[in-house]
PDB file of C-alpha atoms in Angstrom:
ATOM      1  CA  MET A  27      78.699 -22.385 -81.748  1.00  0.00           C
ATOM      2  CA  GLY A  28      81.287 -24.893 -82.859  1.00  0.00           C
ATOM      3  CA  THR A  29      82.370 -25.140 -86.477  1.00  0.00           C
ATOM      4  CA  GLU A  30      81.437 -28.205 -88.442  1.00  0.00           C
ATOM      5  CA  SER A  31      85.042 -29.418 -88.556  1.00  0.00           C
ATOM      6  CA  SER A  32      85.271 -29.485 -84.746  1.00  0.00           C
ATOM      7  CA  ASN A  33      81.996 -31.321 -84.144  1.00  0.00           C
ATOM      8  CA  LYS A  34      82.431 -34.849 -82.834  1.00  0.00           C
ATOM      9  CA  TYR A  35      78.693 -35.581 -82.767  1.00  0.00           C
ATOM     10  CA  LYS A  36      75.816 -34.783 -85.092  1.00  0.00           C
ATOM     11  CA  ILE A  37      73.156 -34.449 -82.355  1.00  0.00           C
ATOM     12  CA  GLY A  38      73.778 -33.748 -78.672  1.00  0.00           C
ATOM     13  CA  LEU A  39      71.153 -33.758 -75.925  1.00  0.00           C
ATOM     14  CA  VAL A  40      71.468 -31.979 -72.560  1.00  0.00           C
ATOM     15  CA  LEU A  41      69.059 -32.750 -69.701  1.00  0.00           C
ATOM     16  CA  SER A  42      68.888 -30.324 -66.783  1.00  0.00           C
ATOM     17  CA  GLY A  43      68.345 -31.066 -63.118  1.00  0.00           C
ATOM     18  CA  GLY A  44      65.075 -30.277 -61.368  1.00  0.00           C
ATOM     19  CA  GLY A  45      64.050 -33.069 -58.995  1.00  0.00           C
ATOM     20  CA  THR A  46      60.904 -34.887 -60.024  1.00  0.00           C
ATOM     21  CA  ARG A  47      60.328 -32.235 -62.666  1.00  0.00           C
ATOM     22  CA  GLY A  48      62.728 -34.523 -64.521  1.00  0.00           C
ATOM     23  CA  PHE A  49      59.733 -36.665 -65.482  1.00  0.00           C
ATOM     24  CA  ALA A  50      59.178 -33.987 -68.135  1.00  0.00           C
ATOM     25  CA  HIS A  51      62.449 -35.150 -69.714  1.00  0.00           C
ATOM     26  CA  LEU A  52      60.850 -38.523 -70.356  1.00  0.00           C
ATOM     27  CA  GLY A  53      57.855 -36.933 -72.062  1.00  0.00           C
ATOM     28  CA  ALA A  54      60.200 -34.896 -74.230  1.00  0.00           C
ATOM     29  CA  LEU A  55      62.159 -38.042 -75.130  1.00  0.00           C
ATOM     30  CA  LYS A  56      58.932 -39.646 -76.304  1.00  0.00           C
ATOM     31  CA  ALA A  57      58.390 -36.679 -78.623  1.00  0.00           C
ATOM     32  CA  LEU A  58      61.973 -36.901 -79.908  1.00  0.00           C
ATOM     33  CA  LYS A  59      61.410 -40.551 -80.802  1.00  0.00           C
ATOM     34  CA  GLU A  60      58.182 -39.694 -82.647  1.00  0.00           C
ATOM     35  CA  HIS A  61      60.152 -37.146 -84.691  1.00  0.00           C
ATOM     36  CA  ASN A  62      62.859 -39.741 -85.428  1.00  0.00           C
ATOM     37  CA  ILE A  63      65.496 -37.791 -83.513  1.00  0.00           C
ATOM     38  CA  LYS A  64      68.111 -39.877 -81.742  1.00  0.00           C
ATOM     39  CA  PRO A  65      71.011 -38.168 -79.949  1.00  0.00           C
ATOM     40  CA  ASP A  66      74.577 -39.309 -80.502  1.00  0.00           C
ATOM     41  CA  ILE A  67      75.621 -38.147 -77.029  1.00  0.00           C
ATOM     42  CA  ILE A  68      73.759 -37.162 -73.842  1.00  0.00           C
ATOM     43  CA  ALA A  69      74.801 -34.980 -70.922  1.00  0.00           C
ATOM     44  CA  GLY A  70      72.797 -34.823 -67.715  1.00  0.00           C
ATOM     45  CA  VAL A  71      72.792 -33.386 -64.228  1.00  0.00           C
ATOM     46  CA  SER A  72      70.833 -34.665 -61.216  1.00  0.00           C
ATOM     47  CA  ALA A  73      67.383 -35.757 -62.480  1.00  0.00           C
ATOM     48  CA  GLY A  74      68.795 -35.405 -65.993  1.00  0.00           C
ATOM     49  CA  SER A  75      71.524 -37.914 -65.138  1.00  0.00           C
ATOM     50  CA  ILE A  76      68.948 -40.494 -64.036  1.00  0.00           C
ATOM     51  CA  VAL A  77      66.781 -40.072 -67.133  1.00  0.00           C
ATOM     52  CA  GLY A  78      69.826 -39.847 -69.387  1.00  0.00           C
ATOM     53  CA  ALA A  79      71.232 -43.106 -68.029  1.00  0.00           C
ATOM     54  CA  LEU A  80      67.972 -44.995 -68.513  1.00  0.00           C
ATOM     55  CA  TYR A  81      67.623 -43.662 -72.057  1.00  0.00           C
ATOM     56  CA  ALA A  82      71.272 -44.347 -72.963  1.00  0.00           C
ATOM     57  CA  ASP A  83      70.790 -47.850 -71.553  1.00  0.00           C
ATOM     58  CA  GLY A  84      68.078 -48.441 -74.148  1.00  0.00           C
ATOM     59  CA  GLU A  85      64.989 -47.844 -71.999  1.00  0.00           C
ATOM     60  CA  ASP A  86      61.820 -46.616 -73.706  1.00  0.00           C
ATOM     61  CA  ALA A  87      60.504 -43.312 -72.254  1.00  0.00           C
ATOM     62  CA  GLU A  88      57.169 -44.718 -71.067  1.00  0.00           C
ATOM     63  CA  LYS A  89      58.781 -47.830 -69.580  1.00  0.00           C
ATOM     64  CA  ALA A  90      61.269 -45.583 -67.802  1.00  0.00           C
ATOM     65  CA  LEU A  91      58.352 -43.593 -66.363  1.00  0.00           C
ATOM     66  CA  LYS A  92      56.920 -46.788 -64.875  1.00  0.00           C
ATOM     67  CA  ALA A  93      60.306 -47.750 -63.465  1.00  0.00           C
ATOM     68  CA  LEU A  94      60.918 -44.363 -61.874  1.00  0.00           C
ATOM     69  CA  THR A  95      57.498 -44.219 -60.273  1.00  0.00           C
ATOM     70  CA  SER A  96      57.645 -47.732 -58.894  1.00  0.00           C
ATOM     71  CA  LYS A  97      57.853 -48.111 -55.136  1.00  0.00           C
ATOM     72  CA  LYS A  98      60.929 -50.270 -55.590  1.00  0.00           C
ATOM     73  CA  LEU A  99      63.005 -47.668 -57.397  1.00  0.00           C
ATOM     74  CA  PHE A 100      61.838 -44.221 -56.392  1.00  0.00           C
ATOM     75  CA  GLY A 101      59.731 -44.851 -53.322  1.00  0.00           C
ATOM     76  CA  PHE A 102      62.621 -43.547 -51.258  1.00  0.00           C
ATOM     77  CA  LEU A 103      61.578 -40.020 -52.242  1.00  0.00           C
ATOM     78  CA  GLU A 104      58.333 -40.265 -50.306  1.00  0.00           C
ATOM     79  CA  PHE A 105      59.615 -39.514 -46.859  1.00  0.00           C
ATOM     80  CA  MET A 106      59.592 -37.159 -43.949  1.00  0.00           C
ATOM     81  CA  ILE A 107      63.014 -35.528 -43.738  1.00  0.00           C
ATOM     82  CA  PRO A 108      64.673 -36.707 -40.490  1.00  0.00           C
ATOM     83  CA  ARG A 109      66.233 -34.310 -38.015  1.00  0.00           C
ATOM     84  CA  ASN A 110      69.702 -34.522 -39.474  1.00  0.00           C
ATOM     85  CA  GLY A 111      68.270 -33.765 -42.926  1.00  0.00           C
ATOM     86  CA  LEU A 112      69.920 -36.760 -44.555  1.00  0.00           C
ATOM     87  CA  VAL A 113      68.344 -39.773 -46.228  1.00  0.00           C
ATOM     88  CA  LYS A 114      70.506 -42.739 -47.171  1.00  0.00           C
ATOM     89  CA  MET A 115      70.527 -43.525 -50.885  1.00  0.00           C
ATOM     90  CA  SER A 116      71.832 -47.080 -50.597  1.00  0.00           C
ATOM     91  CA  GLY A 117      68.404 -48.569 -51.378  1.00  0.00           C
ATOM     92  CA  PHE A 118      68.097 -46.419 -54.481  1.00  0.00           C
ATOM     93  CA  GLN A 119      71.573 -47.435 -55.646  1.00  0.00           C
ATOM     94  CA  LYS A 120      70.867 -51.137 -55.136  1.00  0.00           C
ATOM     95  CA  THR A 121      67.601 -51.072 -57.059  1.00  0.00           C
ATOM     96  CA  LEU A 122      68.993 -48.888 -59.836  1.00  0.00           C
ATOM     97  CA  ARG A 123      71.812 -51.380 -60.343  1.00  0.00           C
ATOM     98  CA  LYS A 124      69.223 -54.135 -60.772  1.00  0.00           C
ATOM     99  CA  HIS A 125      67.217 -52.081 -63.259  1.00  0.00           C
ATOM    100  CA  LEU A 126      70.058 -50.889 -65.500  1.00  0.00           C
ATOM    101  CA  SER A 127      71.576 -53.474 -67.812  1.00  0.00           C
ATOM    102  CA  SER A 128      74.771 -51.390 -68.011  1.00  0.00           C
ATOM    103  CA  GLU A 129      77.170 -51.377 -65.079  1.00  0.00           C
ATOM    104  CA  LYS A 130      79.639 -48.926 -66.588  1.00  0.00           C
ATOM    105  CA  PHE A 131      79.436 -45.898 -68.852  1.00  0.00           C
ATOM    106  CA  GLU A 132      81.307 -47.922 -71.465  1.00  0.00           C
ATOM    107  CA  ASP A 133      78.400 -50.430 -71.612  1.00  0.00           C
ATOM    108  CA  LEU A 134      75.750 -47.848 -72.611  1.00  0.00           C
ATOM    109  CA  LYS A 135      74.215 -47.796 -76.088  1.00  0.00           C
ATOM    110  CA  ILE A 136      74.653 -43.999 -76.302  1.00  0.00           C
ATOM    111  CA  PRO A 137      77.631 -42.109 -74.829  1.00  0.00           C
ATOM    112  CA  LEU A 138      76.668 -40.340 -71.591  1.00  0.00           C
ATOM    113  CA  ILE A 139      78.293 -37.587 -69.542  1.00  0.00           C
ATOM    114  CA  ILE A 140      77.220 -36.917 -65.955  1.00  0.00           C
ATOM    115  CA  PHE A 141      78.278 -33.926 -63.871  1.00  0.00           C
ATOM    116  CA  ALA A 142      78.561 -33.740 -60.074  1.00  0.00           C
ATOM    117  CA  VAL A 143      80.176 -31.305 -57.638  1.00  0.00           C
ATOM    118  CA  ASN A 144      83.360 -32.394 -55.896  1.00  0.00           C
ATOM    119  CA  VAL A 145      82.730 -30.995 -52.403  1.00  0.00           C
ATOM    120  CA  ASN A 146      86.380 -31.280 -51.369  1.00  0.00           C
ATOM    121  CA  LYS A 147      87.621 -29.178 -54.291  1.00  0.00           C
ATOM    122  CA  ALA A 148      84.430 -27.110 -54.793  1.00  0.00           C
ATOM    123  CA  GLU A 149      84.583 -27.990 -58.500  1.00  0.00           C
ATOM    124  CA  LEU A 150      82.276 -29.502 -61.100  1.00  0.00           C
ATOM    125  CA  GLU A 151      83.552 -32.874 -62.273  1.00  0.00           C
ATOM    126  CA  ARG A 152      82.718 -34.867 -65.372  1.00  0.00           C
ATOM    127  CA  PHE A 153      81.981 -38.603 -65.267  1.00  0.00           C
ATOM    128  CA  ASP A 154      81.986 -40.573 -68.510  1.00  0.00           C
ATOM    129  CA  LYS A 155      83.872 -43.733 -67.574  1.00  0.00           C
ATOM    130  CA  GLY A 156      83.633 -46.371 -64.877  1.00  0.00           C
ATOM    131  CA  ASP A 157      80.797 -47.146 -62.490  1.00  0.00           C
ATOM    132  CA  LEU A 158      77.510 -45.668 -63.687  1.00  0.00           C
ATOM    133  CA  VAL A 159      75.310 -45.816 -60.587  1.00  0.00           C
ATOM    134  CA  SER A 160      77.873 -44.103 -58.351  1.00  0.00           C
ATOM    135  CA  ALA A 161      78.010 -41.141 -60.747  1.00  0.00           C
ATOM    136  CA  ILE A 162      74.199 -40.944 -61.025  1.00  0.00           C
ATOM    137  CA  THR A 163      73.819 -40.952 -57.251  1.00  0.00           C
ATOM    138  CA  ALA A 164      76.537 -38.333 -56.802  1.00  0.00           C
ATOM    139  CA  SER A 165      74.944 -36.030 -59.367  1.00  0.00           C
ATOM    140  CA  SER A 166      71.517 -36.464 -57.739  1.00  0.00           C
ATOM    141  CA  SER A 167      72.484 -35.882 -54.094  1.00  0.00           C
ATOM    142  CA  ILE A 168      70.504 -32.730 -53.310  1.00  0.00           C
ATOM    143  CA  PRO A 169      72.200 -30.832 -50.441  1.00  0.00           C
ATOM    144  CA  VAL A 170      70.588 -31.154 -46.998  1.00  0.00           C
ATOM    145  CA  VAL A 171      68.172 -33.843 -48.248  1.00  0.00           C
ATOM    146  CA  PHE A 172      70.792 -36.450 -49.187  1.00  0.00           C
ATOM    147  CA  PRO A 173      74.325 -37.020 -47.878  1.00  0.00           C
ATOM    148  CA  PRO A 174      77.365 -36.541 -50.120  1.00  0.00           C
ATOM    149  CA  VAL A 175      78.393 -39.605 -52.125  1.00  0.00           C
ATOM    150  CA  GLU A 176      81.949 -40.861 -51.710  1.00  0.00           C
ATOM    151  CA  ILE A 177      83.843 -41.857 -54.860  1.00  0.00           C
ATOM    152  CA  ASN A 178      87.564 -42.665 -54.695  1.00  0.00           C
ATOM    153  CA  GLY A 179      87.999 -40.782 -51.421  1.00  0.00           C
ATOM    154  CA  ALA A 180      86.259 -37.587 -52.557  1.00  0.00           C
ATOM    155  CA  TYR A 181      82.729 -36.460 -51.687  1.00  0.00           C
ATOM    156  CA  TYR A 182      80.166 -35.362 -54.270  1.00  0.00           C
ATOM    157  CA  LEU A 183      76.836 -33.513 -54.341  1.00  0.00           C
ATOM    158  CA  ASP A 184      74.220 -32.514 -56.911  1.00  0.00           C
ATOM    159  CA  GLY A 185      75.825 -31.140 -60.077  1.00  0.00           C
ATOM    160  CA  GLY A 186      73.139 -28.463 -60.255  1.00  0.00           C
ATOM    161  CA  ILE A 187      74.868 -26.537 -57.473  1.00  0.00           C
ATOM    162  CA  ILE A 188      77.435 -25.321 -60.028  1.00  0.00           C
ATOM    163  CA  ASN A 189      75.956 -26.088 -63.449  1.00  0.00           C
ATOM    164  CA  ASN A 190      72.380 -27.314 -63.654  1.00  0.00           C
ATOM    165  CA  PHE A 191      72.133 -27.094 -67.445  1.00  0.00           C
ATOM    166  CA  PRO A 192      75.570 -27.899 -68.900  1.00  0.00           C
ATOM    167  CA  VAL A 193      74.887 -27.015 -72.538  1.00  0.00           C
ATOM    168  CA  ASP A 194      78.026 -24.853 -72.516  1.00  0.00           C
ATOM    169  CA  LEU A 195      80.135 -27.941 -71.833  1.00  0.00           C
ATOM    170  CA  LEU A 196      78.770 -29.854 -74.840  1.00  0.00           C
ATOM    171  CA  ARG A 197      78.173 -27.040 -77.351  1.00  0.00           C
ATOM    172  CA  ASP A 198      81.432 -27.223 -79.291  1.00  0.00           C
ATOM    173  CA  ASP A 199      81.252 -31.005 -79.654  1.00  0.00           C
ATOM    174  CA  CYS A 200      77.868 -31.057 -81.408  1.00  0.00           C
ATOM    175  CA  GLU A 201      76.602 -29.958 -84.806  1.00  0.00           C
ATOM    176  CA  THR A 202      73.067 -29.704 -83.419  1.00  0.00           C
ATOM    177  CA  LEU A 203      72.437 -29.264 -79.705  1.00  0.00           C
ATOM    178  CA  ILE A 204      69.076 -29.959 -78.073  1.00  0.00           C
ATOM    179  CA  GLY A 205      68.589 -28.649 -74.549  1.00  0.00           C
ATOM    180  CA  ILE A 206      65.719 -29.645 -72.259  1.00  0.00           C
ATOM    181  CA  ASN A 207      65.410 -27.450 -69.187  1.00  0.00           C
ATOM    182  CA  VAL A 208      62.877 -28.522 -66.564  1.00  0.00           C
ATOM    183  CA  ASN A 209      63.698 -25.815 -64.051  1.00  0.00           C
ATOM    184  CA  PRO A 210      61.710 -22.710 -65.063  1.00  0.00           C
ATOM    185  CA  ILE A 211      60.886 -20.200 -62.335  1.00  0.00           C
ATOM    186  CA  GLY A 212      57.301 -19.021 -62.239  1.00  0.00           C
ATOM    187  CA  GLU A 213      55.741 -16.710 -59.685  1.00  0.00           C
ATOM    188  CA  PHE A 214      54.581 -18.170 -56.379  1.00  0.00           C
ATOM    189  CA  LYS A 215      51.793 -16.183 -54.715  1.00  0.00           C
ATOM    190  CA  LYS A 216      52.103 -17.919 -51.352  1.00  0.00           C
ATOM    191  CA  ILE A 217      54.779 -20.074 -49.748  1.00  0.00           C
ATOM    192  CA  HIS A 218      53.355 -21.924 -46.767  1.00  0.00           C
ATOM    193  CA  SER A 219      56.192 -23.962 -45.319  1.00  0.00           C
ATOM    194  CA  LEU A 220      59.899 -24.122 -44.607  1.00  0.00           C
ATOM    195  CA  LYS A 221      60.161 -27.034 -47.032  1.00  0.00           C
ATOM    196  CA  ALA A 222      58.609 -24.913 -49.805  1.00  0.00           C
ATOM    197  CA  ILE A 223      61.042 -22.072 -49.061  1.00  0.00           C
ATOM    198  CA  ALA A 224      64.017 -24.453 -49.216  1.00  0.00           C
ATOM    199  CA  GLU A 225      62.838 -25.901 -52.533  1.00  0.00           C
ATOM    200  CA  ARG A 226      62.219 -22.437 -53.958  1.00  0.00           C
ATOM    201  CA  ALA A 227      65.687 -21.254 -52.932  1.00  0.00           C
ATOM    202  CA  PHE A 228      67.293 -24.312 -54.540  1.00  0.00           C
ATOM    203  CA  HIS A 229      65.445 -23.768 -57.828  1.00  0.00           C
ATOM    204  CA  ILE A 230      66.257 -20.049 -57.870  1.00  0.00           C
ATOM    205  CA  SER A 231      69.969 -20.695 -57.314  1.00  0.00           C
ATOM    206  CA  MET A 232      69.988 -23.151 -60.218  1.00  0.00           C
ATOM    207  CA  ARG A 233      67.926 -20.909 -62.476  1.00  0.00           C
ATOM    208  CA  ASN A 234      70.384 -18.029 -62.133  1.00  0.00           C
ATOM    209  CA  GLN A 235      72.966 -20.145 -63.952  1.00  0.00           C
ATOM    210  CA  GLU A 236      70.620 -21.028 -66.806  1.00  0.00           C
ATOM    211  CA  ALA A 237      69.479 -17.609 -68.030  1.00  0.00           C
ATOM    212  CA  GLU A 238      71.921 -17.282 -70.954  1.00  0.00           C
ATOM    213  CA  LYS A 239      72.147 -20.923 -71.923  1.00  0.00           C
ATOM    214  CA  GLU A 240      69.027 -21.049 -74.094  1.00  0.00           C
ATOM    215  CA  LYS A 241      71.021 -19.143 -76.734  1.00  0.00           C
ATOM    216  CA  LEU A 242      73.533 -21.979 -76.976  1.00  0.00           C
ATOM    217  CA  CYS A 243      70.863 -24.498 -78.014  1.00  0.00           C
ATOM    218  CA  ASP A 244      69.751 -25.111 -81.593  1.00  0.00           C
ATOM    219  CA  ILE A 245      66.540 -26.566 -80.160  1.00  0.00           C
ATOM    220  CA  TYR A 246      65.465 -25.446 -76.692  1.00  0.00           C
ATOM    221  CA  ILE A 247      62.631 -27.118 -74.798  1.00  0.00           C
ATOM    222  CA  GLU A 248      61.306 -25.711 -71.515  1.00  0.00           C
ATOM    223  CA  PRO A 249      57.990 -27.326 -70.551  1.00  0.00           C
ATOM    224  CA  ASP A 250      55.276 -24.924 -69.433  1.00  0.00           C
ATOM    225  CA  GLY A 251      53.821 -25.400 -65.967  1.00  0.00           C
ATOM    226  CA  VAL A 252      56.472 -27.624 -64.375  1.00  0.00           C
ATOM    227  CA  ASP A 253      57.417 -24.761 -62.045  1.00  0.00           C
ATOM    228  CA  GLN A 254      54.208 -25.490 -60.120  1.00  0.00           C
ATOM    229  CA  TYR A 255      55.507 -28.891 -59.005  1.00  0.00           C
ATOM    230  CA  GLY A 256      57.725 -29.510 -55.995  1.00  0.00           C
ATOM    231  CA  LEU A 257      61.261 -30.838 -55.986  1.00  0.00           C
ATOM    232  CA  LEU A 258      60.138 -34.285 -54.794  1.00  0.00           C
ATOM    233  CA  ASP A 259      56.545 -34.342 -56.053  1.00  0.00           C
ATOM    234  CA  ILE A 260      56.572 -37.924 -57.328  1.00  0.00           C
ATOM    235  CA  SER A 261      52.778 -38.379 -57.146  1.00  0.00           C
ATOM    236  CA  LYS A 262      52.369 -36.011 -60.129  1.00  0.00           C
ATOM    237  CA  ALA A 263      54.810 -37.880 -62.378  1.00  0.00           C
ATOM    238  CA  ALA A 264      52.292 -38.663 -65.147  1.00  0.00           C
ATOM    239  CA  GLU A 265      51.175 -35.017 -65.314  1.00  0.00           C
ATOM    240  CA  ILE A 266      54.758 -33.780 -65.488  1.00  0.00           C
ATOM    241  CA  PHE A 267      55.547 -36.364 -68.204  1.00  0.00           C
ATOM    242  CA  GLU A 268      52.672 -35.015 -70.319  1.00  0.00           C
ATOM    243  CA  LEU A 269      53.869 -31.415 -69.924  1.00  0.00           C
ATOM    244  CA  GLY A 270      57.260 -32.444 -71.290  1.00  0.00           C
ATOM    245  CA  TYR A 271      55.709 -34.366 -74.156  1.00  0.00           C
ATOM    246  CA  LYS A 272      53.377 -31.529 -75.132  1.00  0.00           C
ATOM    247  CA  LYS A 273      56.031 -28.817 -75.150  1.00  0.00           C
ATOM    248  CA  ALA A 274      58.616 -30.916 -76.949  1.00  0.00           C
ATOM    249  CA  SER A 275      56.076 -31.893 -79.606  1.00  0.00           C
ATOM    250  CA  GLU A 276      55.246 -28.209 -80.205  1.00  0.00           C
ATOM    251  CA  VAL A 277      58.891 -27.137 -80.410  1.00  0.00           C
ATOM    252  CA  LEU A 278      59.935 -30.009 -82.677  1.00  0.00           C
ATOM    253  CA  GLU A 279      56.977 -29.506 -85.003  1.00  0.00           C
ATOM    254  CA  LYS A 280      57.825 -25.808 -85.302  1.00  0.00           C
ATOM    255  CA  ALA A 281      61.478 -26.629 -85.983  1.00  0.00           C
ATOM    256  CA  ARG A 282      60.524 -29.144 -88.673  1.00  0.00           C
ATOM    257  CA  ASN A 283      58.291 -26.613 -90.448  1.00  0.00           C
ATOM    258  CA  LYS A 284      60.805 -23.762 -90.179  1.00  0.00           C
ATOM    259  CA  PRO A 285      61.984 -22.537 -93.617  1.00  0.00           C
ATOM    260  CA  GLN A 286      65.585 -23.517 -94.318  1.00  0.00           C
TER     261      GLN A 286
END
């Protein structure tokens, strides 16, 4: 952990990827607000980048839930994957631009860092300046489902491919680091479809990166039960939100009552 003299921020918050399991992030943010905890910086990947941007833009957790489950903003997730496996995200980008009051990272109320994979260089890249929606879309472009996003001549995909829970990249900058991981791996008794196998493989590949990162967090929140929801299971958003709220409330209450 970083020494106090090297810490730029008092409280840092890291939000993992996980598809629509990211609704649990919003529930956890509601619990943070109830415990009067406000981060000084946020880092997010994929679903965490979407939630992080809305929160850093000043959006209340429950209002953000309504926005993300609206047909206008996230209805694009309810689809049958076409033969080429790619779904255009232009509609999502257009509506997200209308919803966010901030156009650039510099306009946000809370500093935000978003990570995406540069496909050309096979490297994880950090976005914290310039156009906000382009970075969110790049970080959220799940391979095979969505096409790569072009930014300044380079192509980007979901940041979770390389680092789905980037607590290691924020640890030394924060006195207290809160990590919310919505990508636990439970046991599946039966897998009935090719789609389920693809989702399972994606979650497993991301989870392998996350095993040691809990130790880097001062407060670690991993909602119980979200592993039973699919990557694009938007119809269960309210349930997933409640799982995040419940677990975060338990963890924060325990941390508050912990002897100093």
